[in-house]
Amino acid sequence: MPLRLLPTLCLVISINTVLSAVATGTPSEQHRPFDQPTYVHQPLPHTLQTAQDWQTIGMNALIDQDYINSLQAFNKAVDLSAGQNPEILEQRGWVHYLQERYERAIADLNQAAILYQDQSQTTHSRNVRRMRLFIETQAAHKDISS
């Protein structure tokens, strides 16, 4: 190998190492299971004015496997919360995953992990990062098998 390629090769290896670490998280997170979002049927809200009202609609629709309406409700909840409620982002991310919209799921889960961390909810942040790793793995397997 000519010597003039060595700096370029080192740069590529360094970038790939950094990107892999960012994308996959810590080694201890890679093999740990995660807790899926849980949903319990809630009574329908009397009004649909708050993020929590729409979150309830989204959760109920998801329980009924009505992913389209669930996603619409979570979208409204995210809008009303100005994207600052990590639990809603986590739940919407899971709906995206169930619809095999992996990039959108990963984006929501990344944002949820950041917000959980900002709110000193480290356990939730770690769980969401593990969930994201699972989805990234599923997406990679789907790309390989396609």
N, C-alpha and C. Protein backbone atom coordinates (compact mmCIF):
# COMPACT_ATOMS: atom_id res chain seq x y z
N MET A 1 0.86 -1.17 0.00
CA MET A 1 0.00 0.00 0.00
C MET A 1 0.90 1.23 0.00
N PRO A 2 0.65 2.16 -0.92
CA PRO A 2 1.47 3.38 -0.93
C PRO A 2 1.25 4.16 0.36
N LEU A 3 2.31 4.82 0.81
CA LEU A 3 2.25 5.57 2.06
C LEU A 3 1.26 6.73 2.02
N ARG A 4 1.05 7.32 0.84
CA ARG A 4 0.14 8.48 0.79
C ARG A 4 -1.31 8.09 1.07
N LEU A 5 -1.67 6.82 0.99
CA LEU A 5 -3.03 6.38 1.31
C LEU A 5 -3.22 6.13 2.80
N LEU A 6 -2.15 5.97 3.51
CA LEU A 6 -2.23 5.65 4.93
C LEU A 6 -3.00 6.70 5.74
N PRO A 7 -2.75 8.03 5.59
CA PRO A 7 -3.55 9.00 6.36
C PRO A 7 -5.04 8.91 6.03
N THR A 8 -5.37 8.70 4.76
CA THR A 8 -6.78 8.59 4.38
C THR A 8 -7.40 7.35 5.01
N LEU A 9 -6.70 6.25 4.97
CA LEU A 9 -7.18 5.02 5.56
C LEU A 9 -7.39 5.18 7.06
N CYS A 10 -6.45 5.84 7.73
CA CYS A 10 -6.58 6.08 9.18
C CYS A 10 -7.79 6.95 9.47
N LEU A 11 -8.04 7.94 8.64
CA LEU A 11 -9.20 8.82 8.83
C LEU A 11 -10.50 8.04 8.67
N VAL A 12 -10.56 7.19 7.65
CA VAL A 12 -11.76 6.39 7.42
C VAL A 12 -12.00 5.45 8.59
N ILE A 13 -10.97 4.81 9.07
CA ILE A 13 -11.10 3.90 10.21
C ILE A 13 -11.56 4.68 11.44
N SER A 14 -10.99 5.84 11.69
CA SER A 14 -11.38 6.66 12.84
C SER A 14 -12.83 7.09 12.76
N ILE A 15 -13.25 7.55 11.60
CA ILE A 15 -14.63 8.00 11.43
C ILE A 15 -15.59 6.83 11.63
N ASN A 16 -15.28 5.68 11.04
CA ASN A 16 -16.14 4.51 11.20
C ASN A 16 -16.23 4.07 12.66
N THR A 17 -15.12 4.15 13.38
CA THR A 17 -15.12 3.78 14.79
C THR A 17 -16.00 4.72 15.60
N VAL A 18 -15.88 6.01 15.36
CA VAL A 18 -16.68 7.00 16.09
C VAL A 18 -18.15 6.83 15.74
N LEU A 19 -18.47 6.69 14.46
CA LEU A 19 -19.87 6.54 14.06
C LEU A 19 -20.46 5.27 14.63
N SER A 20 -19.71 4.21 14.66
CA SER A 20 -20.21 2.96 15.23
C SER A 20 -20.51 3.12 16.70
N ALA A 21 -19.64 3.80 17.42
CA ALA A 21 -19.85 4.01 18.86
C ALA A 21 -21.08 4.86 19.10
N VAL A 22 -21.28 5.89 18.29
CA VAL A 22 -22.44 6.76 18.45
C VAL A 22 -23.71 6.00 18.10
N ALA A 23 -23.69 5.23 17.03
CA ALA A 23 -24.89 4.54 16.56
C ALA A 23 -25.29 3.38 17.45
N THR A 24 -24.32 2.70 18.05
CA THR A 24 -24.65 1.49 18.78
C THR A 24 -24.70 1.68 20.28
N GLY A 25 -24.19 2.75 20.81
CA GLY A 25 -24.22 2.97 22.25
C GLY A 25 -23.10 2.23 22.92
N THR A 26 -23.20 2.09 24.23
CA THR A 26 -22.13 1.45 24.97
C THR A 26 -22.21 -0.07 24.80
N PRO A 27 -21.06 -0.76 24.95
CA PRO A 27 -21.08 -2.21 24.78
C PRO A 27 -22.06 -2.90 25.73
N SER A 28 -22.22 -2.39 26.94
CA SER A 28 -23.15 -3.04 27.87
C SER A 28 -24.60 -2.91 27.41
N GLU A 29 -24.92 -1.88 26.64
CA GLU A 29 -26.28 -1.70 26.17
C GLU A 29 -26.60 -2.59 24.98
N GLN A 30 -25.60 -3.02 24.25
CA GLN A 30 -25.82 -3.75 23.02
C GLN A 30 -26.56 -5.06 23.23
N HIS A 31 -26.36 -5.71 24.36
CA HIS A 31 -26.92 -7.04 24.54
C HIS A 31 -28.01 -7.11 25.61
N ARG A 32 -28.35 -5.99 26.17
CA ARG A 32 -29.39 -5.97 27.19
C ARG A 32 -30.76 -5.83 26.55
N PRO A 33 -31.73 -6.53 27.11
CA PRO A 33 -33.09 -6.36 26.59
C PRO A 33 -33.63 -4.99 27.02
N PHE A 34 -34.68 -4.58 26.38
CA PHE A 34 -35.30 -3.31 26.72
C PHE A 34 -36.75 -3.57 27.08
N ASP A 35 -37.32 -2.60 27.76
CA ASP A 35 -38.73 -2.68 28.11
C ASP A 35 -39.52 -1.95 27.03
N GLN A 36 -40.43 -2.67 26.39
CA GLN A 36 -41.28 -2.05 25.39
C GLN A 36 -42.25 -1.10 26.08
N PRO A 37 -42.69 -0.08 25.36
CA PRO A 37 -43.71 0.78 25.95
C PRO A 37 -44.93 -0.06 26.30
N THR A 38 -45.53 0.22 27.42
CA THR A 38 -46.73 -0.51 27.83
C THR A 38 -47.95 0.38 27.64
N TYR A 39 -49.03 -0.26 27.31
CA TYR A 39 -50.26 0.47 27.03
C TYR A 39 -51.41 -0.20 27.77
N VAL A 40 -52.18 0.60 28.45
CA VAL A 40 -53.36 0.13 29.15
C VAL A 40 -54.52 0.96 28.64
N HIS A 41 -55.59 0.27 28.26
CA HIS A 41 -56.77 0.99 27.77
C HIS A 41 -57.20 2.00 28.82
N GLN A 42 -57.38 3.22 28.39
CA GLN A 42 -57.81 4.31 29.27
C GLN A 42 -59.18 4.79 28.82
N PRO A 43 -59.95 5.35 29.73
CA PRO A 43 -61.21 5.95 29.30
C PRO A 43 -60.92 7.10 28.34
N LEU A 44 -61.79 7.27 27.37
CA LEU A 44 -61.59 8.36 26.41
C LEU A 44 -61.72 9.70 27.12
N PRO A 45 -60.85 10.63 26.79
CA PRO A 45 -60.94 11.95 27.42
C PRO A 45 -62.20 12.69 26.97
N HIS A 46 -62.68 13.57 27.83
CA HIS A 46 -63.89 14.34 27.50
C HIS A 46 -63.58 15.41 26.46
N THR A 47 -62.36 15.89 26.48
CA THR A 47 -61.94 16.89 25.49
C THR A 47 -60.68 16.38 24.81
N LEU A 48 -60.35 16.97 23.73
CA LEU A 48 -59.11 16.63 23.02
C LEU A 48 -58.30 17.91 22.86
N GLN A 49 -57.89 18.45 24.02
CA GLN A 49 -57.19 19.73 23.99
C GLN A 49 -55.74 19.65 24.43
N THR A 50 -55.36 18.57 25.11
CA THR A 50 -54.01 18.50 25.64
C THR A 50 -53.23 17.36 24.99
N ALA A 51 -51.94 17.41 25.16
CA ALA A 51 -51.08 16.33 24.66
C ALA A 51 -51.46 15.01 25.32
N GLN A 52 -51.77 15.06 26.61
CA GLN A 52 -52.14 13.84 27.33
C GLN A 52 -53.44 13.24 26.78
N ASP A 53 -54.40 14.10 26.40
CA ASP A 53 -55.64 13.60 25.80
C ASP A 53 -55.33 12.82 24.53
N TRP A 54 -54.50 13.39 23.68
CA TRP A 54 -54.16 12.74 22.40
C TRP A 54 -53.27 11.53 22.62
N GLN A 55 -52.44 11.57 23.65
CA GLN A 55 -51.63 10.41 23.97
C GLN A 55 -52.53 9.23 24.35
N THR A 56 -53.57 9.50 25.12
CA THR A 56 -54.52 8.45 25.50
C THR A 56 -55.19 7.86 24.25
N ILE A 57 -55.59 8.71 23.33
CA ILE A 57 -56.20 8.23 22.07
C ILE A 57 -55.20 7.36 21.32
N GLY A 58 -53.96 7.82 21.26
CA GLY A 58 -52.91 7.06 20.56
C GLY A 58 -52.67 5.70 21.19
N MET A 59 -52.62 5.66 22.51
CA MET A 59 -52.39 4.39 23.20
C MET A 59 -53.56 3.44 22.99
N ASN A 60 -54.78 3.94 23.10
CA ASN A 60 -55.95 3.08 22.88
C ASN A 60 -55.98 2.54 21.46
N ALA A 61 -55.66 3.37 20.49
CA ALA A 61 -55.64 2.92 19.09
C ALA A 61 -54.54 1.87 18.89
N LEU A 62 -53.41 2.07 19.52
CA LEU A 62 -52.31 1.12 19.39
C LEU A 62 -52.70 -0.24 19.98
N ILE A 63 -53.36 -0.23 21.12
CA ILE A 63 -53.82 -1.48 21.73
C ILE A 63 -54.72 -2.23 20.76
N ASP A 64 -55.52 -1.49 20.02
CA ASP A 64 -56.43 -2.10 19.03
C ASP A 64 -55.73 -2.38 17.69
N GLN A 65 -54.43 -2.18 17.66
CA GLN A 65 -53.59 -2.36 16.47
C GLN A 65 -54.05 -1.49 15.31
N ASP A 66 -54.60 -0.34 15.63
CA ASP A 66 -54.98 0.67 14.64
C ASP A 66 -53.83 1.66 14.54
N TYR A 67 -52.79 1.25 13.82
CA TYR A 67 -51.55 2.02 13.77
C TYR A 67 -51.71 3.37 13.10
N ILE A 68 -52.57 3.45 12.12
CA ILE A 68 -52.75 4.72 11.40
C ILE A 68 -53.32 5.77 12.34
N ASN A 69 -54.40 5.45 13.04
CA ASN A 69 -54.99 6.42 13.96
C ASN A 69 -54.11 6.64 15.18
N SER A 70 -53.41 5.61 15.59
CA SER A 70 -52.48 5.76 16.71
C SER A 70 -51.40 6.78 16.35
N LEU A 71 -50.85 6.64 15.18
CA LEU A 71 -49.80 7.56 14.74
C LEU A 71 -50.34 8.99 14.62
N GLN A 72 -51.53 9.13 14.09
CA GLN A 72 -52.12 10.47 13.97
C GLN A 72 -52.31 11.11 15.36
N ALA A 73 -52.77 10.31 16.30
CA ALA A 73 -52.98 10.84 17.65
C ALA A 73 -51.65 11.20 18.31
N PHE A 74 -50.64 10.34 18.15
CA PHE A 74 -49.33 10.66 18.72
C PHE A 74 -48.72 11.88 18.05
N ASN A 75 -48.94 12.04 16.75
CA ASN A 75 -48.45 13.25 16.07
C ASN A 75 -49.05 14.50 16.69
N LYS A 76 -50.34 14.46 16.96
CA LYS A 76 -51.02 15.60 17.58
C LYS A 76 -50.48 15.83 18.99
N ALA A 77 -50.26 14.75 19.73
CA ALA A 77 -49.72 14.87 21.09
C ALA A 77 -48.32 15.48 21.07
N VAL A 78 -47.50 15.06 20.10
CA VAL A 78 -46.15 15.63 19.98
C VAL A 78 -46.25 17.12 19.67
N ASP A 79 -47.13 17.49 18.77
CA ASP A 79 -47.32 18.90 18.43
C ASP A 79 -47.73 19.71 19.66
N LEU A 80 -48.71 19.22 20.39
CA LEU A 80 -49.21 19.94 21.55
C LEU A 80 -48.18 20.03 22.69
N SER A 81 -47.28 19.05 22.75
CA SER A 81 -46.23 19.08 23.77
C SER A 81 -44.98 19.78 23.28
N ALA A 82 -45.05 20.33 22.07
CA ALA A 82 -43.90 21.00 21.45
C ALA A 82 -42.68 20.08 21.37
N GLY A 83 -42.95 18.76 21.24
CA GLY A 83 -41.85 17.80 21.11
C GLY A 83 -41.01 17.66 22.36
N GLN A 84 -41.55 18.04 23.52
CA GLN A 84 -40.77 18.03 24.76
C GLN A 84 -41.19 16.94 25.73
N ASN A 85 -42.04 16.03 25.31
CA ASN A 85 -42.47 14.93 26.18
C ASN A 85 -41.82 13.64 25.66
N PRO A 86 -40.80 13.15 26.37
CA PRO A 86 -40.08 11.97 25.87
C PRO A 86 -40.93 10.71 25.80
N GLU A 87 -41.89 10.58 26.70
CA GLU A 87 -42.73 9.38 26.70
C GLU A 87 -43.57 9.31 25.42
N ILE A 88 -44.10 10.44 24.99
CA ILE A 88 -44.90 10.46 23.76
C ILE A 88 -44.02 10.15 22.56
N LEU A 89 -42.81 10.71 22.54
CA LEU A 89 -41.88 10.42 21.43
C LEU A 89 -41.50 8.95 21.41
N GLU A 90 -41.29 8.38 22.59
CA GLU A 90 -40.97 6.95 22.68
C GLU A 90 -42.12 6.11 22.13
N GLN A 91 -43.33 6.45 22.53
CA GLN A 91 -44.49 5.69 22.08
C GLN A 91 -44.70 5.85 20.57
N ARG A 92 -44.53 7.07 20.07
CA ARG A 92 -44.67 7.26 18.62
C ARG A 92 -43.57 6.52 17.88
N GLY A 93 -42.37 6.53 18.43
CA GLY A 93 -41.28 5.78 17.82
C GLY A 93 -41.59 4.30 17.70
N TRP A 94 -42.24 3.75 18.73
CA TRP A 94 -42.60 2.34 18.70
C TRP A 94 -43.64 2.07 17.61
N VAL A 95 -44.59 2.98 17.43
CA VAL A 95 -45.58 2.82 16.37
C VAL A 95 -44.88 2.85 15.01
N HIS A 96 -43.93 3.77 14.84
CA HIS A 96 -43.17 3.80 13.59
C HIS A 96 -42.46 2.45 13.36
N TYR A 97 -41.89 1.90 14.43
CA TYR A 97 -41.23 0.61 14.30
C TYR A 97 -42.22 -0.46 13.85
N LEU A 98 -43.39 -0.50 14.47
CA LEU A 98 -44.39 -1.50 14.12
C LEU A 98 -44.84 -1.37 12.66
N GLN A 99 -44.74 -0.16 12.13
CA GLN A 99 -45.09 0.08 10.73
C GLN A 99 -43.87 -0.07 9.81
N GLU A 100 -42.75 -0.51 10.38
CA GLU A 100 -41.49 -0.70 9.66
C GLU A 100 -40.96 0.60 9.06
N ARG A 101 -41.20 1.68 9.75
CA ARG A 101 -40.63 2.99 9.39
C ARG A 101 -39.46 3.23 10.33
N TYR A 102 -38.38 2.49 10.07
CA TYR A 102 -37.27 2.42 11.00
C TYR A 102 -36.56 3.76 11.20
N GLU A 103 -36.35 4.51 10.14
CA GLU A 103 -35.65 5.79 10.29
C GLU A 103 -36.44 6.75 11.16
N ARG A 104 -37.74 6.80 10.98
CA ARG A 104 -38.58 7.67 11.82
C ARG A 104 -38.59 7.19 13.26
N ALA A 105 -38.64 5.88 13.44
CA ALA A 105 -38.61 5.32 14.79
C ALA A 105 -37.32 5.70 15.50
N ILE A 106 -36.21 5.54 14.81
CA ILE A 106 -34.91 5.85 15.39
C ILE A 106 -34.81 7.33 15.73
N ALA A 107 -35.31 8.18 14.85
CA ALA A 107 -35.27 9.63 15.11
C ALA A 107 -36.07 9.98 16.37
N ASP A 108 -37.27 9.43 16.50
CA ASP A 108 -38.09 9.69 17.70
C ASP A 108 -37.40 9.17 18.95
N LEU A 109 -36.84 7.98 18.87
CA LEU A 109 -36.19 7.40 20.04
C LEU A 109 -34.92 8.16 20.42
N ASN A 110 -34.19 8.65 19.44
CA ASN A 110 -33.02 9.49 19.75
C ASN A 110 -33.44 10.72 20.52
N GLN A 111 -34.50 11.39 20.04
CA GLN A 111 -34.97 12.60 20.70
C GLN A 111 -35.50 12.27 22.09
N ALA A 112 -36.21 11.17 22.24
CA ALA A 112 -36.73 10.77 23.55
C ALA A 112 -35.58 10.51 24.52
N ALA A 113 -34.54 9.83 24.06
CA ALA A 113 -33.39 9.54 24.93
C ALA A 113 -32.72 10.83 25.41
N ILE A 114 -32.59 11.79 24.52
CA ILE A 114 -31.98 13.07 24.89
C ILE A 114 -32.85 13.78 25.93
N LEU A 115 -34.16 13.82 25.69
CA LEU A 115 -35.06 14.50 26.63
C LEU A 115 -35.08 13.79 27.99
N TYR A 116 -35.10 12.47 27.99
CA TYR A 116 -35.05 11.74 29.26
C TYR A 116 -33.76 12.08 30.00
N GLN A 117 -32.64 12.11 29.27
CA GLN A 117 -31.36 12.43 29.89
C GLN A 117 -31.38 13.86 30.45
N ASP A 118 -31.91 14.80 29.68
CA ASP A 118 -32.01 16.19 30.14
C ASP A 118 -32.85 16.31 31.40
N GLN A 119 -33.82 15.42 31.55
CA GLN A 119 -34.71 15.43 32.71
C GLN A 119 -34.19 14.52 33.84
N SER A 120 -32.93 14.09 33.70
CA SER A 120 -32.28 13.21 34.69
C SER A 120 -33.03 11.90 34.90
N GLN A 121 -33.66 11.42 33.84
CA GLN A 121 -34.32 10.11 33.88
C GLN A 121 -33.42 9.11 33.16
N THR A 122 -32.29 8.83 33.78
CA THR A 122 -31.25 8.01 33.17
C THR A 122 -31.72 6.62 32.81
N THR A 123 -32.51 6.00 33.67
CA THR A 123 -32.99 4.65 33.40
C THR A 123 -33.84 4.62 32.14
N HIS A 124 -34.73 5.59 31.99
CA HIS A 124 -35.56 5.66 30.78
C HIS A 124 -34.71 5.93 29.55
N SER A 125 -33.73 6.80 29.71
CA SER A 125 -32.85 7.13 28.58
C SER A 125 -32.10 5.89 28.10
N ARG A 126 -31.57 5.11 29.04
CA ARG A 126 -30.86 3.87 28.68
C ARG A 126 -31.78 2.89 27.99
N ASN A 127 -32.99 2.75 28.52
CA ASN A 127 -33.94 1.82 27.93
C ASN A 127 -34.27 2.21 26.49
N VAL A 128 -34.49 3.50 26.25
CA VAL A 128 -34.83 3.97 24.91
C VAL A 128 -33.64 3.76 23.97
N ARG A 129 -32.42 3.95 24.46
CA ARG A 129 -31.26 3.69 23.61
C ARG A 129 -31.17 2.21 23.25
N ARG A 130 -31.49 1.32 24.18
CA ARG A 130 -31.50 -0.12 23.88
C ARG A 130 -32.59 -0.45 22.87
N MET A 131 -33.73 0.21 23.01
CA MET A 131 -34.83 0.01 22.07
C MET A 131 -34.37 0.44 20.67
N ARG A 132 -33.69 1.59 20.60
CA ARG A 132 -33.19 2.08 19.32
C ARG A 132 -32.19 1.09 18.71
N LEU A 133 -31.31 0.53 19.53
CA LEU A 133 -30.35 -0.46 19.03
C LEU A 133 -31.07 -1.68 18.46
N PHE A 134 -32.11 -2.12 19.14
CA PHE A 134 -32.90 -3.24 18.64
C PHE A 134 -33.48 -2.92 17.27
N ILE A 135 -34.05 -1.73 17.13
CA ILE A 135 -34.67 -1.34 15.86
C ILE A 135 -33.61 -1.20 14.77
N GLU A 136 -32.46 -0.65 15.11
CA GLU A 136 -31.38 -0.56 14.13
C GLU A 136 -30.97 -1.94 13.65
N THR A 137 -30.91 -2.90 14.56
CA THR A 137 -30.56 -4.27 14.20
C THR A 137 -31.63 -4.88 13.30
N GLN A 138 -32.90 -4.65 13.65
CA GLN A 138 -33.99 -5.16 12.82
C GLN A 138 -33.94 -4.56 11.42
N ALA A 139 -33.67 -3.27 11.34
CA ALA A 139 -33.59 -2.60 10.04
C ALA A 139 -32.43 -3.17 9.22
N ALA A 140 -31.30 -3.41 9.87
CA ALA A 140 -30.14 -3.96 9.16
C ALA A 140 -30.43 -5.36 8.64
N HIS A 141 -31.11 -6.17 9.45
CA HIS A 141 -31.47 -7.53 9.01
C HIS A 141 -32.43 -7.49 7.83
N LYS A 142 -33.36 -6.55 7.88
CA LYS A 142 -34.33 -6.44 6.77
C LYS A 142 -33.60 -6.02 5.49
N ASP A 143 -32.64 -5.09 5.61
CA ASP A 143 -31.89 -4.65 4.43
C ASP A 143 -31.06 -5.81 3.86
N ILE A 144 -30.51 -6.63 4.73
CA ILE A 144 -29.69 -7.76 4.28
C ILE A 144 -30.56 -8.79 3.56
N SER A 145 -31.74 -9.04 4.09
CA SER A 145 -32.60 -10.08 3.51
C SER A 145 -33.36 -9.61 2.27
N SER A 146 -33.40 -8.31 2.05
CA SER A 146 -34.14 -7.80 0.87
C SER A 146 -33.41 -8.05 -0.41
